[in-house]
Amino acid sequence: MTNSISDIVEADVLLVVGSNTTETHPVLSLQMKAAVRKHGARLILLDPRRIELAGFAYLHLRNRPGSDIAVINAMVNVIIAEGLQDRSFIEARTENYPTLAAAVEGWTPERAERISGVAAEDIIQAARLYAEANAAAIFWAMGITQHTSGTDNVKALSNLALLCGQIGRPGTGLNPLRGQNNVQGACDMGGLPNVLPGYQAVTSEEVRRKFAVGWGIDFDRLSPKPGLTVTEIMDGILEGRIKGLFILGENPMLSDPNLNHVERALGEVEFLVAQDIFVNETGAMADVVLPGVSFAEKLGTFTSTERRVQLVRPAIEPPANARQDWEIILDLARRMGANWSYTGPGAIFDEMARLTPQYAGMSHERLEGGGLQWPCPTADHPGTPILHVEKFTRGLGLFSPVEYTPPAEITDEAYPFVLSTGRVLFHWHGGTLSRRSPGLDALAPQAEVEVHPEDAVSLGVTSGMPVRVSSRRGSVVAAVQVTRRSPPGTVFMTFHYAEAATNLLTSDAVDPVAKIPEYKVSAVRLEALPEVVLQ
Amino acid sequence: MLHADRLVHTTCPYCGVGCQIDLHLHDGVIFRVAGRYDNKVNFGNLCVKGRFGYDYVHSPDRLDTPLIRHRRRAEPQPSGWDEALDLVAGRLEAIRREHGPESIAVLVSAKCTNEENYLLQKLARAVIGTNSVDHCARL
Ligand code: SF4
C-alpha cells in the first residue's frame, strides 16, 4: 500500500477493484465501512460479484470477469474529455501524459459498456466521483492481479491515480492488499527470482558487489542471471532443467494453478525437501520433511500490507523434536560449506537491515516499541506512513497506457461457464492451518460452487446438490449453492479444500510480466450428479 | 473460567493486515486471543480467523521429527536431525556438482518471518548459487 490502514477514513471516495475485502482483509474492511458509514465517503465497487461490500457501495460496477481495463480506460477517457484531470499535478509530478491521452481517446464509455457490460452512465459517474474527490483511494487484490492482464490492470489504475493527483496525501493512494500475512516481507527479503533483499536487481554489478562484501563471499559466487518464477520452476522440472527443490512453509500442491501439472512436477523432481509444521499434500511427496515451528513458537518479524514491520514473539514451547526454522537453514548452510554464525533472529535482522535500504533504520530493539513502516532509512527516522509525498521513487510518475486484452481462455459450447476462484472468510489459502482448527472448519466444511438462480434452473440443480465441474484440464465434485452473488454465466469456487482441489480446473496461462496465473477466468461445464451423495 | 498465567503480545499469522494480538496462555496452552488497542492497525478489533484460528498450533498432527523417504513412494521414516540434514546437504551438493547451481530452486514462504526468508534466499544465492528463488503468493 502507498498509504496506511489508519488513513482510509480520510478518503472521500474509495474505489475497490477485485478485492473481496470483508472476507480476505476483514479488519481493514472495518476502516472502509467506517469511512462510508461514519465519514460519508462514497464507495465505488468494480467487481463482477455481489460481495458484502456491495451493501456499502454508492455505485457497484458489475463488469464481466477480465474486463477491468476496459472500464478503467473509459474512466480515464471521461476524465480527460470533461477536463477533470489535475493539471498542476500532471505538470509537476508526471511524464508521458500526451501518450496516455492519445491512447484512451478511443475508449469511450459506450465501447467499454459493450465489452464489460457496465452501463456507460455508471462509468461516467464513477469517473466524476473519483476525479472530483478531495481524497480518493484505490484498493485492489488478487481479483485483478490473477489475470493474464494483471500487470496491465495495475498500470491502468496507476494512470487513473496520477491523472487526478490522488496519491501522496492521506486518504489517497494505490493500495494493493497483500494476501498472506508476510507476502510483503517475503518480497522485501528477496524472495523473488530477479532481486536481492530491498528489490536490488541481481543483474546490477554494483548490487552484487555490495552483497558479496556484506556476506563475506567472492563476488563471482553471486549469479547475475535472474532465476525462475514458481510457475517456471514447475515447467523446469518437467523439462529436466530443475533437479532439486527446497520448499519452506508452502503448499504448492493446493495453491498452484493446474494441479495435475504441479503434482507431476513434484513427483518427477529428483530431490524434494519440505520444511513445515505439518505434512501437507506437498510434504507427502517430499524425500525429506524437516519440522519447523509455528508463529507462536518463534521470534522474528512480519511485514504487513501497509509496509509495517512488526514483531512476532515466542509464547509456547515447540513440539519436542521440532527446531527453529532459522537454525535448520543455518545448519544446512554450514553443512554446505558456509561459515555463518548468528546469535538469533535479532542478529539476522541486523545483517539484513545493513544491506536493505528500506529497513536500514530498524532493529528488533526499536520494534519492541511498536511497528515501523518502511522506508525507514536511519535509526531516528519515524518510518513512512505515506509513500510518494514529494516525489516518486523514480522521480516523475510515468503514465503507461495499457490496452484491453480478452481473457486467455474463453467459453464455448463445451465449456459454457466462466469459473472464478477465491477465498472464503473462514479459511486461509491452502487450508493447512485453518482446516486443522475444528471451529473454523465447521463453519465452511465442504467445497461449494456458487451458481446464479437462472443457471441453476437451466442446469436443473438446487442448493446442496452435487455437481461435477469440469474444465479442459480436470474435474472436481462440489455442492451447488444457488446465489445471486455471481452474475449469470459465472460460477465461483474457493481453493481451500484438498478433496475438491479447484486448481485442478484452473488455467495456467500466466501474465507475461508478473507471471501470476490466471485463476479468475477458466472455462468450465457443470453436470448434475443425482446419484452422488456428499459427505 | 480460565485465567491467563501469561500474555504474549504478537502479530496475527493469517493475513496481510497484521493485527496486533495478545495470546492468553494457561499452562503453555493458548486458550484465548484478544486484539490489542495500542496500535494504528486493528484498534482492538480481530476477525474470526485472528480470534479463533489457533487450534492448529496445538494439533496432534504437528510434525515433531524429521522424515526421510529412502525410495520414491516408499513410506517416510522418522529420522534424527543429523541424518536428515546430512542427507539434504549431501544431495543438494551432489545435484549442484553434476547439473550446476541453476538446477536447484528454492521456494521461500509468505507465512514465515522476514529473518527466515532472508536466510533461505541467502542460502540459495550465496551458498548454492541460484537465483531461482520465489514464493507461492503470486498464486
Ligand atoms: S485478525 Fe483477521 S484481519 Fe487481522 S491480521 Fe488476522 S486474519 Fe487478518
XYZ file of C-alpha atoms and ligand atoms in Angstrom:
682
model
C 0.000 0.000 0.000
C 1.238 3.518 -0.705
C -0.918 4.644 2.226
C -1.842 3.370 5.678
C -4.780 1.492 7.118
C -5.363 4.325 9.577
C -5.819 6.966 6.851
C -8.562 5.078 4.956
C -11.163 7.036 6.921
C -9.791 10.268 5.445
C -10.870 9.278 1.924
C -13.957 10.858 0.344
C -14.082 8.199 -2.358
C -12.924 4.584 -2.179
C -12.502 2.671 -5.421
C -12.286 -1.064 -4.655
C -11.362 -3.293 -7.573
C -11.333 -7.067 -7.415
C -10.975 -7.273 -3.644
C -13.500 -9.106 -1.519
C -12.133 -7.104 1.395
C -14.642 -8.097 4.085
C -13.639 -11.751 3.651
C -9.947 -11.505 2.788
C -8.888 -8.499 4.910
C -11.725 -8.258 7.423
C -10.227 -5.840 9.902
C -9.029 -3.481 7.177
C -12.547 -3.553 5.728
C -13.801 -2.134 9.044
C -11.967 1.089 8.168
C -13.632 1.104 4.734
C -17.027 0.619 6.352
C -16.260 3.371 8.873
C -15.244 5.699 6.038
C -18.649 5.115 4.418
C -20.904 4.948 7.471
C -19.254 7.457 9.807
C -17.485 9.848 7.469
C -19.811 9.840 4.447
C -17.274 8.502 1.942
C -18.617 7.081 -1.325
C -17.526 3.590 -2.235
C -17.249 2.539 -5.866
C -17.012 -1.203 -6.304
C -15.698 -2.653 -9.565
C -16.361 -6.380 -9.223
C -18.457 -8.996 -11.036
C -19.725 -10.492 -7.766
C -22.267 -9.049 -5.382
C -19.903 -9.304 -2.416
C -20.669 -7.986 1.065
C -19.053 -4.598 0.313
C -21.739 -4.094 -2.356
C -24.045 -3.320 0.572
C -21.836 -0.308 1.348
C -21.312 0.787 -2.254
C -22.648 4.041 -3.703
C -22.009 2.537 -7.129
C -21.445 -1.120 -7.982
C -19.965 -1.658 -11.443
C -20.570 -5.367 -12.114
C -18.240 -5.973 -15.014
C -17.669 -9.212 -16.890
C -14.669 -11.079 -15.440
C -11.433 -9.923 -17.029
C -12.770 -6.601 -18.384
C -11.361 -4.216 -15.737
C -9.022 -2.398 -18.129
C -11.882 -1.517 -20.452
C -13.741 0.162 -17.564
C -10.688 1.929 -16.126
C -9.531 3.206 -19.513
C -13.013 4.553 -20.117
C -12.900 6.366 -16.744
C -9.625 7.977 -17.857
C -11.243 8.871 -21.170
C -14.187 10.577 -19.414
C -11.948 12.493 -17.007
C -9.854 13.908 -19.852
C -12.887 14.606 -22.063
C -14.563 16.554 -19.247
C -11.363 18.343 -18.217
C -11.427 16.905 -14.684
C -7.756 15.905 -14.577
C -5.355 17.546 -12.080
C -3.318 19.681 -14.491
C -0.852 21.043 -11.973
C -0.067 17.567 -10.611
C 0.396 16.232 -14.146
C 2.676 19.161 -14.966
C 4.809 18.978 -11.820
C 4.974 15.293 -10.993
C 4.417 13.140 -14.092
C 5.645 12.407 -17.587
C 4.257 10.838 -20.756
C 0.787 12.369 -20.338
C 0.251 13.030 -24.073
C 0.779 9.338 -24.845
C -1.865 8.357 -22.307
C -4.308 10.953 -23.583
C -3.884 9.686 -27.148
C -4.165 6.035 -26.111
C -7.508 6.389 -24.312
C -9.121 8.563 -26.955
C -10.979 5.606 -28.439
C -12.048 4.280 -25.028
C -15.483 5.838 -24.879
C -17.797 4.656 -22.088
C -20.040 3.162 -24.766
C -17.215 0.979 -26.077
C -16.364 -0.098 -22.523
C -20.034 -0.911 -21.937
C -20.040 -3.312 -24.896
C -17.002 -5.156 -23.526
C -17.672 -5.035 -19.793
C -21.447 -4.980 -19.548
C -21.250 -1.921 -17.243
C -23.655 0.874 -18.237
C -21.862 3.835 -19.831
C -23.555 6.299 -17.480
C -22.272 4.387 -14.450
C -18.728 4.588 -15.804
C -19.161 8.338 -16.329
C -20.467 8.785 -12.802
C -17.601 6.749 -11.314
C -15.059 8.823 -13.246
C -16.543 12.094 -11.979
C -16.727 10.887 -8.384
C -13.114 9.729 -8.368
C -11.691 12.787 -10.128
C -13.640 15.382 -8.136
C -12.979 13.888 -4.684
C -10.687 15.790 -2.344
C -9.062 12.473 -1.498
C -9.752 9.217 -3.318
C -8.066 5.911 -2.562
C -7.811 2.841 -4.792
C -7.664 -0.702 -3.372
C -7.135 -3.954 -5.212
C -6.203 -7.547 -4.556
C -5.880 -10.869 -6.327
C -9.158 -10.165 -8.162
C -7.268 -8.094 -10.686
C -3.730 -9.441 -10.437
C -4.859 -13.005 -11.161
C -5.498 -12.335 -14.830
C -3.249 -12.624 -17.839
C -3.623 -8.854 -17.985
C -2.799 -8.474 -14.253
C 0.236 -6.217 -14.590
C -1.651 -4.020 -17.035
C -4.600 -3.789 -14.664
C -2.312 -2.259 -12.055
C -0.838 0.160 -14.602
C -4.345 1.208 -15.624
C -5.176 2.044 -12.000
C -1.906 3.872 -11.595
C -2.703 6.010 -14.665
C -6.017 6.913 -13.074
C -4.402 7.952 -9.755
C -1.665 10.029 -11.445
C -4.176 11.701 -13.741
C -6.160 13.004 -10.778
C -3.255 13.577 -8.383
C -4.842 11.109 -5.979
C -1.568 9.995 -4.458
C 0.877 11.128 -1.773
C -1.770 12.533 0.587
C -3.848 10.978 3.392
C -6.911 9.127 2.086
C -5.495 8.634 -1.418
C -3.063 6.243 -2.995
C -2.658 2.944 -4.776
C -3.223 0.217 -2.257
C -2.678 -3.420 -3.137
C -3.957 -5.669 -0.362
C -1.481 -8.436 0.243
C -2.974 -11.836 0.871
C -0.937 -13.918 3.270
C 0.481 -12.422 6.427
C 4.023 -11.936 5.156
C 3.807 -11.721 1.360
C 5.113 -8.186 1.619
C 8.052 -9.312 3.739
C 8.855 -12.340 1.572
C 9.140 -9.979 -1.415
C 11.090 -7.359 0.564
C 13.563 -10.062 1.655
C 14.440 -11.013 -1.924
C 12.055 -13.949 -2.194
C 11.835 -13.206 -5.909
C 13.994 -14.526 -8.758
C 15.244 -11.184 -10.060
C 16.074 -9.204 -6.915
C 18.123 -9.433 -3.745
C 16.670 -8.012 -0.494
C 15.242 -4.495 -0.904
C 14.373 -5.034 -4.589
C 18.031 -4.631 -5.598
C 18.482 -6.199 -9.031
C 20.635 -9.321 -9.343
C 21.673 -8.034 -12.767
C 23.429 -4.989 -11.252
C 27.153 -5.482 -10.685
C 27.192 -2.753 -8.030
C 24.450 -4.536 -6.101
C 26.178 -7.912 -6.321
C 29.474 -6.354 -5.137
C 27.678 -4.849 -2.134
C 26.133 -8.207 -1.137
C 29.361 -10.125 -1.746
C 31.122 -7.793 0.695
C 28.217 -7.898 3.171
C 28.121 -11.687 3.079
C 31.893 -12.133 3.017
C 31.955 -14.200 -0.177
C 33.722 -13.949 -3.540
C 31.929 -11.595 -5.908
C 31.686 -14.223 -8.667
C 29.689 -16.586 -6.452
C 26.610 -14.408 -6.978
C 24.862 -15.148 -10.256
C 23.926 -12.146 -12.420
C 21.251 -14.187 -14.153
C 17.656 -13.803 -12.922
C 16.213 -17.141 -11.833
C 12.900 -18.833 -12.497
C 9.475 -17.988 -11.075
C 7.439 -20.650 -9.298
C 5.455 -21.426 -12.457
C 8.682 -21.677 -14.478
C 10.244 -23.872 -11.786
C 7.444 -26.424 -12.227
C 7.923 -26.320 -16.013
C 11.705 -26.547 -15.484
C 11.287 -29.776 -13.530
C 9.214 -31.347 -16.282
C 11.773 -30.217 -18.860
C 14.566 -31.772 -16.776
C 16.327 -28.469 -16.001
C 15.444 -28.341 -12.279
C 16.594 -31.353 -10.254
C 16.384 -30.190 -6.651
C 13.594 -28.188 -4.945
C 13.528 -26.861 -1.375
C 10.124 -25.625 -0.153
C 9.726 -23.658 3.076
C 6.245 -23.465 4.630
C 4.216 -23.519 1.430
C 1.819 -25.935 -0.191
C 2.051 -25.503 -3.961
C 0.050 -28.729 -4.261
C -3.012 -26.701 -3.329
C -2.160 -23.140 -4.255
C -0.721 -23.685 -7.730
C -2.974 -23.409 -10.762
C -3.446 -26.555 -12.806
C -2.694 -29.038 -10.035
C -2.102 -32.073 -12.244
C 0.884 -30.254 -13.693
C 2.293 -29.454 -10.221
C 1.699 -32.969 -8.986
C 3.559 -34.348 -11.978
C 6.422 -31.888 -11.402
C 6.754 -32.652 -7.684
C 6.563 -36.358 -8.462
C 9.296 -36.035 -11.031
C 11.833 -33.743 -9.357
C 14.930 -35.693 -8.382
C 15.092 -34.395 -4.807
C 12.334 -32.589 -2.906
C 12.673 -31.111 0.591
C 9.793 -29.585 2.573
C 10.251 -27.644 5.796
C 6.903 -27.155 7.520
C 4.901 -27.719 10.704
C 2.569 -30.324 9.156
C 2.953 -32.946 6.468
C 0.621 -31.373 3.918
C -0.045 -32.522 0.332
C 3.367 -31.188 -0.737
C 5.246 -32.715 2.197
C 3.612 -36.060 1.435
C 5.590 -36.106 -1.823
C 8.922 -34.952 -0.345
C 12.072 -37.041 0.070
C 12.842 -35.255 3.321
C 10.484 -33.321 5.592
C 12.004 -31.036 8.234
C 9.815 -29.982 11.185
C 9.951 -26.231 11.788
C 7.926 -24.277 14.354
C 4.694 -22.256 14.332
C 4.399 -18.482 14.665
C 3.600 -18.935 18.373
C 6.977 -20.565 18.985
C 9.303 -18.163 17.206
C 10.885 -14.745 17.362
C 11.015 -12.646 14.209
C 9.137 -10.073 12.140
C 6.289 -9.971 9.621
C 5.757 -7.029 7.249
C 2.102 -6.183 6.701
C 0.310 -4.919 3.623
C 0.882 -1.304 4.770
C 4.686 -1.971 4.844
C 4.602 -2.135 8.639
C 7.286 -4.328 10.163
C 6.065 -5.904 13.424
C 7.486 -8.377 15.912
C 6.362 -11.965 16.280
C 7.157 -13.243 19.772
C 7.511 -16.767 21.111
C 4.761 -17.788 23.519
C 4.885 -21.567 23.843
C 7.315 -24.476 23.561
C 7.568 -26.210 20.167
C 6.884 -29.965 19.832
C 9.744 -31.999 21.282
C 11.876 -32.620 18.229
C 10.965 -29.646 16.017
C 13.602 -26.959 15.547
C 13.637 -23.218 14.932
C 13.413 -22.644 11.178
C 16.397 -20.273 11.165
C 18.547 -22.860 12.933
C 17.628 -25.518 10.364
C 18.639 -23.223 7.499
C 21.834 -22.217 9.326
C 22.790 -25.856 9.904
C 22.205 -26.681 6.257
C 24.325 -23.754 5.114
C 27.177 -24.865 7.376
C 26.967 -28.409 6.108
C 27.242 -26.994 2.602
C 30.437 -25.151 3.462
C 29.278 -21.717 4.682
C 30.852 -20.255 7.829
C 27.715 -18.454 9.009
C 27.100 -17.698 12.650
C 24.165 -15.830 14.173
C 23.190 -15.479 17.798
C 19.496 -15.380 16.884
C 16.798 -13.764 14.747
C 17.777 -10.284 16.007
C 21.280 -10.690 14.570
C 19.883 -11.960 11.255
C 17.633 -8.889 11.143
C 20.614 -6.585 11.796
C 22.599 -8.071 8.897
C 19.553 -7.800 6.615
C 18.983 -4.163 7.662
C 22.579 -3.235 6.790
C 22.004 -4.465 3.219
C 18.365 -3.389 2.731
C 17.916 0.403 2.478
C 14.177 0.339 3.313
C 14.896 -1.423 6.630
C 18.224 0.294 7.431
C 16.956 2.198 10.471
C 15.139 -0.741 12.084
C 16.169 -3.335 14.664
C 14.309 -5.717 16.942
C 15.026 -3.337 19.833
C 13.301 -0.452 18.025
C 10.376 -2.659 17.014
C 9.781 -3.524 20.679
C 8.260 -0.055 20.887
C 5.746 -0.771 18.068
C 5.762 -1.462 14.337
C 7.558 0.770 11.816
C 6.602 1.371 8.183
C 9.345 1.265 5.570
C 11.234 3.092 4.202
C 12.957 3.794 7.499
C 16.477 4.785 6.470
C 18.056 5.787 9.794
C 17.841 4.799 13.453
C 15.990 8.028 14.325
C 13.628 8.001 11.284
C 9.962 7.583 12.313
C 9.028 5.394 9.323
C 6.898 6.335 6.312
C 3.089 6.117 6.549
C 2.538 7.580 3.052
C 4.739 6.980 0.012
C 5.384 9.414 -2.864
C 4.565 12.585 -0.890
C 7.135 14.852 -2.551
C 8.328 12.704 -5.414
C 8.146 9.199 -6.794
C 10.885 6.629 -6.315
C 11.832 7.062 -9.963
C 11.436 10.879 -9.846
C 8.448 11.607 -12.076
C 5.360 9.400 -12.176
C 5.189 7.632 -15.519
C 1.928 7.248 -17.421
C 1.952 3.821 -19.111
C -1.024 3.364 -21.422
C -2.419 -0.157 -21.489
C -4.680 -1.935 -23.938
C -7.506 -4.277 -23.089
C -6.855 -7.921 -23.950
C -9.620 -10.503 -23.594
C -9.039 -13.346 -21.085
C -6.841 -16.150 -22.452
C -9.444 -18.859 -22.069
C -12.876 -18.156 -23.469
C -16.086 -20.065 -23.012
C -17.555 -22.158 -25.790
C -20.334 -24.707 -26.229
C -18.446 -27.476 -24.433
C -17.328 -25.242 -21.533
C -20.006 -22.548 -21.336
C -19.369 -21.123 -17.848
C -16.678 -18.774 -16.575
C -15.104 -20.212 -13.392
C -13.754 -17.657 -10.953
C -11.891 -18.691 -7.781
C -11.086 -17.066 -4.469
C -11.192 -17.450 -0.717
C -13.970 -17.585 1.832
C -13.697 -15.769 5.135
C -13.156 -18.799 7.312
C -10.196 -20.361 5.586
C -6.730 -19.428 4.696
C -5.096 -20.196 1.330
C -4.209 -23.915 1.071
C -6.092 -24.603 4.328
C -3.128 -26.296 6.058
C -3.681 -24.194 9.155
C -7.319 -23.273 9.286
C -8.660 -26.682 8.311
C -6.917 -28.084 11.355
C -8.875 -25.675 13.556
C -12.146 -27.585 14.073
C -14.115 -24.451 14.982
C -13.349 -22.836 11.637
C -13.875 -25.947 9.587
C -17.390 -26.432 10.947
C -18.403 -23.059 9.501
C -17.495 -23.983 5.904
C -16.885 -27.713 5.779
C -17.378 -28.673 2.137
C -16.433 -27.356 -1.261
C -19.192 -25.299 -2.822
C -19.768 -23.837 -6.207
C -21.862 -20.691 -6.440
C -24.408 -20.781 -9.263
C -26.788 -17.971 -10.280
C -30.519 -18.872 -9.994
C -31.055 -18.552 -13.779
C -28.256 -21.016 -14.458
C -29.477 -23.315 -11.687
C -32.840 -23.548 -13.450
C -31.328 -24.395 -16.814
C -28.990 -26.965 -15.243
C -31.791 -28.434 -13.143
C -29.911 -28.106 -9.843
C -30.767 -26.739 -6.411
C -28.690 -25.777 -3.367
C -26.856 -28.712 -1.801
C -26.951 -30.882 -4.937
C -23.660 -32.363 -6.086
C -22.331 -31.351 -9.497
C -19.274 -32.228 -11.488
C -17.334 -29.122 -12.533
C -15.039 -29.842 -15.493
C -12.535 -27.729 -17.397
C -10.210 -28.637 -20.244
C -7.721 -29.842 -17.571
C -9.643 -31.834 -14.999
C -12.803 -32.118 -12.948
C -13.970 -31.976 -9.328
C -17.224 -32.599 -7.457
C -18.757 -29.860 -5.321
C -22.095 -28.884 -3.777
C -24.209 -26.252 -5.514
C -25.020 -23.060 -3.679
C -27.639 -21.091 -5.578
C -26.976 -17.373 -5.081
C -27.100 -14.057 -6.850
C -23.567 -13.208 -5.746
C -22.089 -14.296 -9.070
C -23.652 -12.995 -12.278
C -25.366 -15.400 -14.721
C -22.824 -17.418 -16.701
C -20.163 -17.163 -13.979
C -19.600 -19.735 -11.229
C -17.337 -19.234 -8.226
C -15.299 -21.726 -6.183
C -12.691 -21.484 -3.445
C -9.424 -23.392 -3.209
C -9.281 -24.381 0.444
C -10.414 -27.926 0.061
C -7.950 -30.683 -0.763
C -10.750 -33.101 -1.637
C -12.122 -30.846 -4.364
C -8.968 -29.019 -5.319
C -10.310 -26.252 -7.506
C -6.911 -25.723 -9.007
C -7.281 -28.984 -10.919
C -9.555 -26.886 -13.101
C -7.851 -23.549 -13.429
C -5.892 -22.273 -16.358
C -2.120 -21.921 -16.095
C -1.950 -19.163 -18.705
C 0.141 -16.514 -16.921
C 0.529 -12.763 -17.020
C 3.569 -12.201 -19.253
C 5.316 -9.826 -16.808
C 4.376 -10.730 -13.240
C 3.912 -14.416 -14.119
C 0.793 -14.599 -11.968
C -1.514 -17.353 -13.147
C -4.988 -16.533 -14.410
C -7.079 -18.032 -11.614
C -10.043 -15.789 -12.080
C -11.080 -16.913 -15.534
C -11.295 -20.516 -16.702
C -13.971 -22.056 -18.916
C -15.909 -24.907 -17.286
C -19.005 -27.064 -17.707
C -21.358 -28.203 -14.918
C -23.200 -31.523 -14.783
C -25.732 -32.546 -12.160
C -24.806 -35.774 -10.345
C -28.108 -37.016 -8.929
C -26.621 -40.350 -7.817
C -23.710 -38.935 -5.788
C -24.137 -38.415 -2.044
C -21.837 -35.789 -0.498
C -20.487 -36.451 2.990
C -13.314 -19.505 33.926
C -9.699 -20.000 32.978
C -7.198 -17.326 33.946
C -4.145 -16.439 31.933
C -0.845 -17.041 33.652
C 0.900 -15.127 30.865
C 0.040 -12.769 27.971
C 2.254 -12.575 24.902
C 1.953 -9.640 22.510
C 2.474 -10.810 18.927
C 1.205 -10.483 15.332
C -1.729 -12.418 13.833
C -0.411 -15.126 11.476
C -3.282 -15.147 8.977
C -3.460 -12.156 6.666
C -1.569 -9.108 5.487
C -3.476 -6.661 7.720
C -1.078 -7.549 10.542
C -3.401 -7.200 13.529
C -1.697 -6.995 16.915
C -2.850 -9.638 19.373
C -2.342 -10.887 22.894
C -2.085 -14.647 23.267
C -3.596 -15.648 26.607
C -1.725 -18.668 27.942
C -2.598 -21.154 30.618
C -0.101 -23.934 31.325
C 1.555 -23.435 27.948
C -1.726 -23.580 26.019
C -3.240 -20.697 24.036
C -6.805 -20.557 25.311
C -7.868 -17.072 24.282
C -6.721 -14.399 21.851
C -7.565 -10.720 22.145
C -6.976 -7.763 19.840
C -4.681 -5.034 21.152
C -5.643 -1.388 21.190
C -2.196 0.216 21.345
C -1.671 0.440 17.587
C -2.938 2.058 14.382
C -3.715 -1.248 12.684
C -6.622 -3.058 14.315
C -7.609 -0.710 17.170
C -8.648 -3.701 19.283
C -10.533 -5.482 16.508
C -9.957 -9.010 15.210
C -11.739 -11.167 12.646
C -12.903 -14.743 13.172
C -9.604 -16.226 11.959
C -7.491 -13.968 14.123
C -9.640 -14.584 17.181
C -10.357 -18.317 16.948
C -7.985 -19.860 14.428
C -5.252 -21.124 16.753
C -6.137 -24.746 17.483
C -3.688 -25.826 14.771
C -0.765 -24.756 16.943
C -1.651 -27.458 19.491
C -2.785 -30.007 16.895
C -1.687 -33.624 17.480
C -0.821 -33.726 13.759
C 2.117 -31.354 14.286
C 5.257 -32.805 12.801
C 7.759 -33.498 15.581
C 10.512 -35.429 13.846
C 12.331 -35.207 10.534
C 11.044 -37.719 7.984
C 13.044 -39.418 5.265
C 11.740 -41.375 2.321
C 14.507 -43.669 1.147
C 12.835 -44.536 -2.138
C 10.177 -42.687 -4.115
C 6.683 -43.683 -2.974
C 8.125 -45.601 -0.012
C 6.623 -44.804 3.399
C 8.514 -41.948 5.077
C 10.577 -42.992 8.125
C 11.310 -40.844 11.174
C 14.971 -39.918 11.419
C 17.380 -37.975 13.599
C 18.303 -34.391 12.724
C 21.890 -35.160 11.771
C 20.856 -37.881 9.378
C 18.197 -35.682 7.749
C 20.377 -32.588 7.424
C 23.371 -34.582 6.134
C 21.133 -36.148 3.539
C 19.694 -32.801 2.380
C 23.097 -31.088 2.232
C 24.694 -34.085 0.519
C 22.016 -34.479 -2.136
C 21.878 -30.754 -2.909
C 25.702 -30.654 -3.189
C 25.668 -33.662 -5.499
C 22.988 -32.134 -7.735
C 24.928 -28.877 -7.832
C 28.162 -30.646 -8.842
C 26.511 -32.712 -11.509
C 23.993 -30.285 -13.021
C 25.161 -26.837 -11.897
C 23.685 -24.429 -9.320
C 20.825 -23.432 -11.619
C 19.379 -26.929 -11.380
C 18.269 -26.143 -7.813
C 15.293 -23.942 -6.872
C 14.022 -22.647 -3.547
C 10.547 -21.514 -2.518
C 10.520 -19.137 0.432
C 7.329 -18.589 2.380
C 4.766 -15.823 2.677
C 3.874 -17.367 6.054
C 7.394 -17.386 7.537
C 9.267 -14.489 9.102
C 11.486 -11.958 7.369
C 14.513 -13.409 9.144
C 13.794 -16.946 7.887
C 13.105 -15.784 4.346
C 16.217 -13.624 4.279
C 18.333 -16.544 5.447
C 16.849 -19.024 2.975
C 17.344 -16.740 -0.044
C 20.902 -16.144 1.178
C 21.409 -19.921 1.259
C 20.111 -20.156 -2.324
C 22.166 -17.254 -3.673
C 25.376 -17.227 -1.629
C 25.815 -20.938 -0.886
C 24.071 -22.825 -3.712
C 24.463 -20.099 -6.359
C 20.964 -19.987 -7.855
C 18.570 -17.065 -8.275
C 15.599 -19.391 -8.717
C 14.016 -18.126 -5.513
C 10.294 -17.436 -5.430
C 7.229 -17.905 -3.229
C 3.696 -19.140 -3.827
C 1.964 -15.854 -3.072
C 1.921 -14.840 -6.721
C -0.621 -17.576 -6.893
S -7.254 -10.766 12.724
Fe -8.123 -11.168 10.711
S -7.808 -9.234 9.615
Fe -6.450 -9.192 11.377
S -4.499 -9.974 10.591
Fe -5.627 -11.688 11.486
S -6.691 -12.590 9.747
Fe -6.064 -10.549 9.112
